[in-house]
Amino acid sequence: SNTVAVILFFLLMSVVGLLEAMQITFFAVAKLKKSERGNAPFAMKTCEILFRGDGHNLPGFMIGRQLCVVSCFFIIARVTSLHVEPGFGNNIFGVSDSAQTFFNTGLLGTIVTTILGSITWQLVASAFPLAFLSNPLVYFFLRICLFLEATGVASGAWVLAAIHKHVAGFQRDEVYIGTADEQE
């Protein structure tokens, strides 16, 4: 039904937006000293999980995040796709047949999704990373993304990354610039 489609659209756009904001937030706080990451309980819990151990949780989050985003985008694309036959006078908003053919491709939904579901949230997160970090939903979705990565569905990404690292001679940033706590 249309009601379910609208609810799914806004719910999944919010999930995609939050995941996009989390990506920006996590990279922003990775550059901060531990003492500058805030003292809100969920901010501290999130950072503890994100930066624990040998640093695989941040890239692990990125893989799990991508799986979530792609899944949400497939459903959003289905909800926003149009199937109006041009040439019979049923075009939405009375647009021309060529415009209706464009609308039927799903590209309009892609543009709306990119602006509302990605870019807007990223801009807000870049301005307020600590506020996003303190949100309990961030902690919840971090756990979901790390779980998805741990299932091994996208394990090939780790293999490709290791090959690329070896071929290009990449090293961790800490080798070149030190940790955030070491910088002054």
mmCIF file of N, CA, C and O in Angstrom, residues 101-159:
data_model
loop_
_atom_site.group_PDB
_atom_site.id
_atom_site.type_symbol
_atom_site.label_atom_id
_atom_site.label_comp_id
_atom_site.label_asym_id
_atom_site.label_seq_id
_atom_site.Cartn_x
_atom_site.Cartn_y
_atom_site.Cartn_z
ATOM 1 N N THR A 101 9.318 9.199 -19.143
ATOM 2 C CA THR A 101 10.249 8.098 -19.398
ATOM 3 C C THR A 101 11.463 8.224 -18.484
ATOM 4 O O THR A 101 11.930 7.231 -17.924
ATOM 5 N N PHE A 102 11.950 9.458 -18.283
ATOM 6 C CA PHE A 102 13.062 9.695 -17.353
ATOM 7 C C PHE A 102 12.654 9.326 -15.925
ATOM 8 O O PHE A 102 13.399 8.641 -15.222
ATOM 9 N N PHE A 103 11.470 9.750 -15.496
ATOM 10 C CA PHE A 103 10.996 9.429 -14.144
ATOM 11 C C PHE A 103 10.908 7.918 -13.940
ATOM 12 O O PHE A 103 11.196 7.408 -12.861
ATOM 13 N N ASN A 104 10.506 7.199 -14.984
ATOM 14 C CA ASN A 104 10.355 5.751 -14.890
ATOM 15 C C ASN A 104 11.694 5.027 -14.707
ATOM 16 O O ASN A 104 11.707 3.878 -14.283
ATOM 17 N N THR A 105 12.806 5.659 -15.041
ATOM 18 C CA THR A 105 14.119 5.011 -14.896
ATOM 19 C C THR A 105 14.524 4.846 -13.436
ATOM 20 O O THR A 105 15.393 4.047 -13.126
ATOM 21 N N GLY A 106 13.949 5.631 -12.539
ATOM 22 C CA GLY A 106 14.334 5.577 -11.130
ATOM 23 C C GLY A 106 15.426 6.573 -10.773
ATOM 24 O O GLY A 106 15.803 6.702 -9.612
ATOM 25 N N LEU A 107 15.944 7.275 -11.780
ATOM 26 C CA LEU A 107 17.017 8.236 -11.510
ATOM 27 C C LEU A 107 16.551 9.401 -10.640
ATOM 28 O O LEU A 107 17.327 9.927 -9.854
ATOM 29 N N LEU A 108 15.303 9.782 -10.770
ATOM 30 C CA LEU A 108 14.777 10.852 -9.921
ATOM 31 C C LEU A 108 14.833 10.440 -8.455
ATOM 32 O O LEU A 108 15.259 11.214 -7.594
ATOM 33 N N GLY A 109 14.450 9.198 -8.168
ATOM 34 C CA GLY A 109 14.537 8.682 -6.806
ATOM 35 C C GLY A 109 15.972 8.638 -6.315
ATOM 36 O O GLY A 109 16.257 8.896 -5.143
ATOM 37 N N THR A 110 16.890 8.318 -7.219
ATOM 38 C CA THR A 110 18.305 8.286 -6.865
ATOM 39 C C THR A 110 18.804 9.666 -6.475
ATOM 40 O O THR A 110 19.541 9.818 -5.497
ATOM 41 N N ILE A 111 18.407 10.671 -7.221
ATOM 42 C CA ILE A 111 18.829 12.042 -6.920
ATOM 43 C C ILE A 111 18.278 12.485 -5.569
ATOM 44 O O ILE A 111 19.009 13.024 -4.730
ATOM 45 N N VAL A 112 16.991 12.241 -5.343
ATOM 46 C CA VAL A 112 16.364 12.612 -4.066
ATOM 47 C C VAL A 112 17.039 11.867 -2.916
ATOM 48 O O VAL A 112 17.359 12.450 -1.876
ATOM 49 N N THR A 113 17.278 10.584 -3.112
ATOM 50 C CA THR A 113 17.908 9.771 -2.071
ATOM 51 C C THR A 113 19.321 10.260 -1.764
ATOM 52 O O THR A 113 19.721 10.333 -0.606
ATOM 53 N N THR A 114 20.061 10.597 -2.792
ATOM 54 C CA THR A 114 21.430 11.076 -2.589
ATOM 55 C C THR A 114 21.449 12.376 -1.808
ATOM 56 O O THR A 114 22.249 12.538 -0.884
ATOM 57 N N ILE A 115 20.557 13.282 -2.157
ATOM 58 C CA ILE A 115 20.543 14.580 -1.475
ATOM 59 C C ILE A 115 19.996 14.458 -0.057
ATOM 60 O O ILE A 115 20.619 14.904 0.908
ATOM 61 N N LEU A 116 18.831 13.817 0.086
ATOM 62 C CA LEU A 116 18.192 13.744 1.407
ATOM 63 C C LEU A 116 18.785 12.664 2.301
ATOM 64 O O LEU A 116 18.851 12.835 3.508
ATOM 65 N N GLY A 117 19.168 11.551 1.724
ATOM 66 C CA GLY A 117 19.635 10.426 2.522
ATOM 67 C C GLY A 117 21.122 10.394 2.755
ATOM 68 O O GLY A 117 21.589 9.658 3.613
ATOM 69 N N SER A 118 21.891 11.170 2.003
ATOM 70 C CA SER A 118 23.339 11.097 2.159
ATOM 71 C C SER A 118 23.956 12.456 2.466
ATOM 72 O O SER A 118 24.464 12.698 3.549
ATOM 73 N N ILE A 119 23.913 13.333 1.484
ATOM 74 C CA ILE A 119 24.665 14.580 1.572
ATOM 75 C C ILE A 119 24.221 15.446 2.743
ATOM 76 O O ILE A 119 25.050 15.970 3.492
ATOM 77 N N THR A 120 22.919 15.585 2.943
ATOM 78 C CA THR A 120 22.411 16.430 4.032
ATOM 79 C C THR A 120 22.907 15.937 5.388
ATOM 80 O O THR A 120 23.407 16.723 6.198
ATOM 81 N N TRP A 121 22.800 14.649 5.617
ATOM 82 C CA TRP A 121 23.241 14.067 6.898
ATOM 83 C C TRP A 121 24.757 14.209 7.057
ATOM 84 O O TRP A 121 25.243 14.456 8.163
ATOM 85 N N GLN A 122 25.494 14.039 5.981
ATOM 86 C CA GLN A 122 26.952 14.162 6.061
ATOM 87 C C GLN A 122 27.368 15.580 6.434
ATOM 88 O O GLN A 122 28.292 15.772 7.234
ATOM 89 N N LEU A 123 26.683 16.568 5.864
ATOM 90 C CA LEU A 123 27.004 17.964 6.192
ATOM 91 C C LEU A 123 26.738 18.268 7.657
ATOM 92 O O LEU A 123 27.554 18.913 8.329
ATOM 93 N N VAL A 124 25.623 17.791 8.166
ATOM 94 C CA VAL A 124 25.294 18.027 9.581
ATOM 95 C C VAL A 124 26.302 17.307 10.476
ATOM 96 O O VAL A 124 26.790 17.870 11.467
ATOM 97 N N ALA A 125 26.649 16.070 10.141
ATOM 98 C CA ALA A 125 27.607 15.304 10.953
ATOM 99 C C ALA A 125 28.988 15.939 10.941
ATOM 100 O O ALA A 125 29.697 15.899 11.949
ATOM 101 N N SER A 126 29.374 16.524 9.827
ATOM 102 C CA SER A 126 30.696 17.156 9.787
ATOM 103 C C SER A 126 30.739 18.404 10.664
ATOM 104 O O SER A 126 31.788 18.759 11.197
ATOM 105 N N ALA A 127 29.590 19.048 10.843
ATOM 106 C CA ALA A 127 29.529 20.226 11.710
ATOM 107 C C ALA A 127 29.372 19.857 13.181
ATOM 108 O O ALA A 127 29.844 20.586 14.057
ATOM 109 N N PHE A 128 28.734 18.719 13.472
ATOM 110 C CA PHE A 128 28.441 18.322 14.850
ATOM 111 C C PHE A 128 28.806 16.855 15.110
ATOM 112 O O PHE A 128 27.944 16.052 15.501
ATOM 113 N N PRO A 129 30.064 16.465 14.930
ATOM 114 C CA PRO A 129 30.407 15.052 15.089
ATOM 115 C C PRO A 129 30.198 14.523 16.507
ATOM 116 O O PRO A 129 29.769 13.384 16.676
ATOM 117 N N LEU A 130 30.463 15.321 17.522
ATOM 118 C CA LEU A 130 30.305 14.838 18.892
ATOM 119 C C LEU A 130 28.839 14.653 19.259
ATOM 120 O O LEU A 130 28.496 13.757 20.031
ATOM 121 N N ALA A 131 27.967 15.465 18.689
ATOM 122 C CA ALA A 131 26.532 15.295 18.942
ATOM 123 C C ALA A 131 26.053 13.972 18.346
ATOM 124 O O ALA A 131 25.297 13.238 18.988
ATOM 125 N N PHE A 132 26.498 13.656 17.145
ATOM 126 C CA PHE A 132 26.129 12.377 16.542
ATOM 127 C C PHE A 132 26.719 11.220 17.328
ATOM 128 O O PHE A 132 26.072 10.196 17.512
ATOM 129 N N LEU A 133 27.936 11.376 17.778
ATOM 130 C CA LEU A 133 28.615 10.312 18.513
ATOM 131 C C LEU A 133 27.878 9.980 19.806
ATOM 132 O O LEU A 133 27.899 8.842 20.265
ATOM 133 N N SER A 134 27.201 10.947 20.384
ATOM 134 C CA SER A 134 26.493 10.764 21.656
ATOM 135 C C SER A 134 25.107 10.151 21.484
ATOM 136 O O SER A 134 24.442 9.861 22.479
ATOM 137 N N ASN A 135 24.671 9.959 20.272
ATOM 138 C CA ASN A 135 23.349 9.423 19.994
ATOM 139 C C ASN A 135 23.340 7.910 20.223
ATOM 140 O O ASN A 135 24.165 7.195 19.652
ATOM 141 N N PRO A 136 22.425 7.388 21.025
ATOM 142 C CA PRO A 136 22.373 5.934 21.262
ATOM 143 C C PRO A 136 22.173 5.109 19.985
ATOM 144 O O PRO A 136 22.633 3.980 19.890
ATOM 145 N N LEU A 137 21.480 5.677 18.990
ATOM 146 C CA LEU A 137 21.291 4.950 17.735
ATOM 147 C C LEU A 137 22.608 4.692 17.014
ATOM 148 O O LEU A 137 22.752 3.692 16.312
ATOM 149 N N VAL A 138 23.568 5.582 17.196
ATOM 150 C CA VAL A 138 24.885 5.397 16.576
ATOM 151 C C VAL A 138 25.540 4.139 17.143
ATOM 152 O O VAL A 138 26.084 3.317 16.402
ATOM 153 N N TYR A 139 25.473 3.984 18.443
ATOM 154 C CA TYR A 139 26.030 2.790 19.092
ATOM 155 C C TYR A 139 25.320 1.538 18.590
ATOM 156 O O TYR A 139 25.962 0.542 18.247
ATOM 157 N N PHE A 140 23.990 1.591 18.511
ATOM 158 C CA PHE A 140 23.184 0.461 18.057
ATOM 159 C C PHE A 140 23.547 0.067 16.625
ATOM 160 O O PHE A 140 23.790 -1.104 16.323
ATOM 161 N N PHE A 141 23.611 1.041 15.723
ATOM 162 C CA PHE A 141 23.925 0.732 14.324
ATOM 163 C C PHE A 141 25.392 0.357 14.133
ATOM 164 O O PHE A 141 25.714 -0.409 13.211
ATOM 165 N N LEU A 142 26.286 0.848 14.969
ATOM 166 C CA LEU A 142 27.680 0.390 14.925
ATOM 167 C C LEU A 142 27.726 -1.108 15.201
ATOM 168 O O LEU A 142 28.404 -1.863 14.499
ATOM 169 N N ARG A 143 26.994 -1.540 16.210
ATOM 170 C CA ARG A 143 26.941 -2.968 16.548
ATOM 171 C C ARG A 143 26.370 -3.793 15.388
ATOM 172 O O ARG A 143 26.892 -4.855 15.059
ATOM 173 N N ILE A 144 25.310 -3.286 14.758
ATOM 174 C CA ILE A 144 24.710 -3.997 13.622
ATOM 175 C C ILE A 144 25.714 -4.108 12.473
ATOM 176 O O ILE A 144 25.882 -5.187 11.885
ATOM 177 N N CYS A 145 26.381 -3.024 12.163
ATOM 178 C CA CYS A 145 27.338 -3.027 11.053
ATOM 179 C C CYS A 145 28.518 -3.953 11.336
ATOM 180 O O CYS A 145 28.967 -4.681 10.440
ATOM 181 N N LEU A 146 29.012 -3.950 12.565
ATOM 182 C CA LEU A 146 30.114 -4.850 12.910
ATOM 183 C C LEU A 146 29.660 -6.312 12.867
ATOM 184 O O LEU A 146 30.429 -7.195 12.468
ATOM 185 N N PHE A 147 28.408 -6.562 13.244
ATOM 186 C CA PHE A 147 27.870 -7.922 13.141
ATOM 187 C C PHE A 147 27.811 -8.363 11.679
ATOM 188 O O PHE A 147 28.218 -9.479 11.340
ATOM 189 N N LEU A 148 27.291 -7.491 10.820
ATOM 190 C CA LEU A 148 27.190 -7.834 9.396
ATOM 191 C C LEU A 148 28.571 -8.120 8.807
ATOM 192 O O LEU A 148 28.739 -9.062 8.034
ATOM 193 N N GLU A 149 29.546 -7.314 9.185
ATOM 194 C CA GLU A 149 30.905 -7.544 8.691
ATOM 195 C C GLU A 149 31.442 -8.863 9.228
ATOM 196 O O GLU A 149 32.114 -9.613 8.509
ATOM 197 N N ALA A 150 31.125 -9.173 10.469
ATOM 198 C CA ALA A 150 31.625 -10.403 11.090
ATOM 199 C C ALA A 150 31.012 -11.660 10.483
ATOM 200 O O ALA A 150 31.599 -12.739 10.595
ATOM 201 N N THR A 151 29.873 -11.542 9.815
ATOM 202 C CA THR A 151 29.271 -12.712 9.173
ATOM 203 C C THR A 151 30.126 -13.236 8.034
ATOM 204 O O THR A 151 29.991 -14.385 7.642
ATOM 205 N N GLY A 152 30.998 -12.391 7.496
ATOM 206 C CA GLY A 152 31.872 -12.818 6.415
ATOM 207 C C GLY A 152 31.282 -12.657 5.031
ATOM 208 O O GLY A 152 31.915 -13.037 4.043
ATOM 209 N N VAL A 153 30.090 -12.077 4.937
ATOM 210 C CA VAL A 153 29.448 -11.898 3.634
ATOM 211 C C VAL A 153 30.342 -11.106 2.675
ATOM 212 O O VAL A 153 30.383 -11.389 1.491
ATOM 213 N N ALA A 154 31.070 -10.155 3.188
ATOM 214 C CA ALA A 154 31.916 -9.310 2.341
ATOM 215 C C ALA A 154 33.401 -9.509 2.645
ATOM 216 O O ALA A 154 34.203 -8.594 2.510
ATOM 217 N N SER A 155 33.781 -10.704 3.045
ATOM 218 C CA SER A 155 35.175 -10.961 3.416
ATOM 219 C C SER A 155 36.157 -10.725 2.277
ATOM 220 O O SER A 155 37.331 -10.468 2.508
ATOM 221 N N GLY A 156 35.691 -10.818 1.070
ATOM 222 C CA GLY A 156 36.563 -10.553 -0.073
ATOM 223 C C GLY A 156 37.161 -9.158 -0.041
ATOM 224 O O GLY A 156 38.244 -8.927 -0.576
ATOM 225 N N ALA A 157 36.466 -8.218 0.616
ATOM 226 C CA ALA A 157 36.974 -6.848 0.718
ATOM 227 C C ALA A 157 38.293 -6.807 1.487
ATOM 228 O O ALA A 157 39.202 -6.051 1.147
ATOM 229 N N TRP A 158 38.412 -7.628 2.527
ATOM 230 C CA TRP A 158 39.651 -7.677 3.311
ATOM 231 C C TRP A 158 40.805 -8.226 2.470
ATOM 232 O O TRP A 158 41.932 -7.745 2.544
ATOM 233 N N VAL A 159 40.518 -9.240 1.656
ATOM 234 C CA VAL A 159 41.553 -9.832 0.808
ATOM 235 C C VAL A 159 42.035 -8.808 -0.217
ATOM 236 O O VAL A 159 43.248 -8.618 -0.403
#
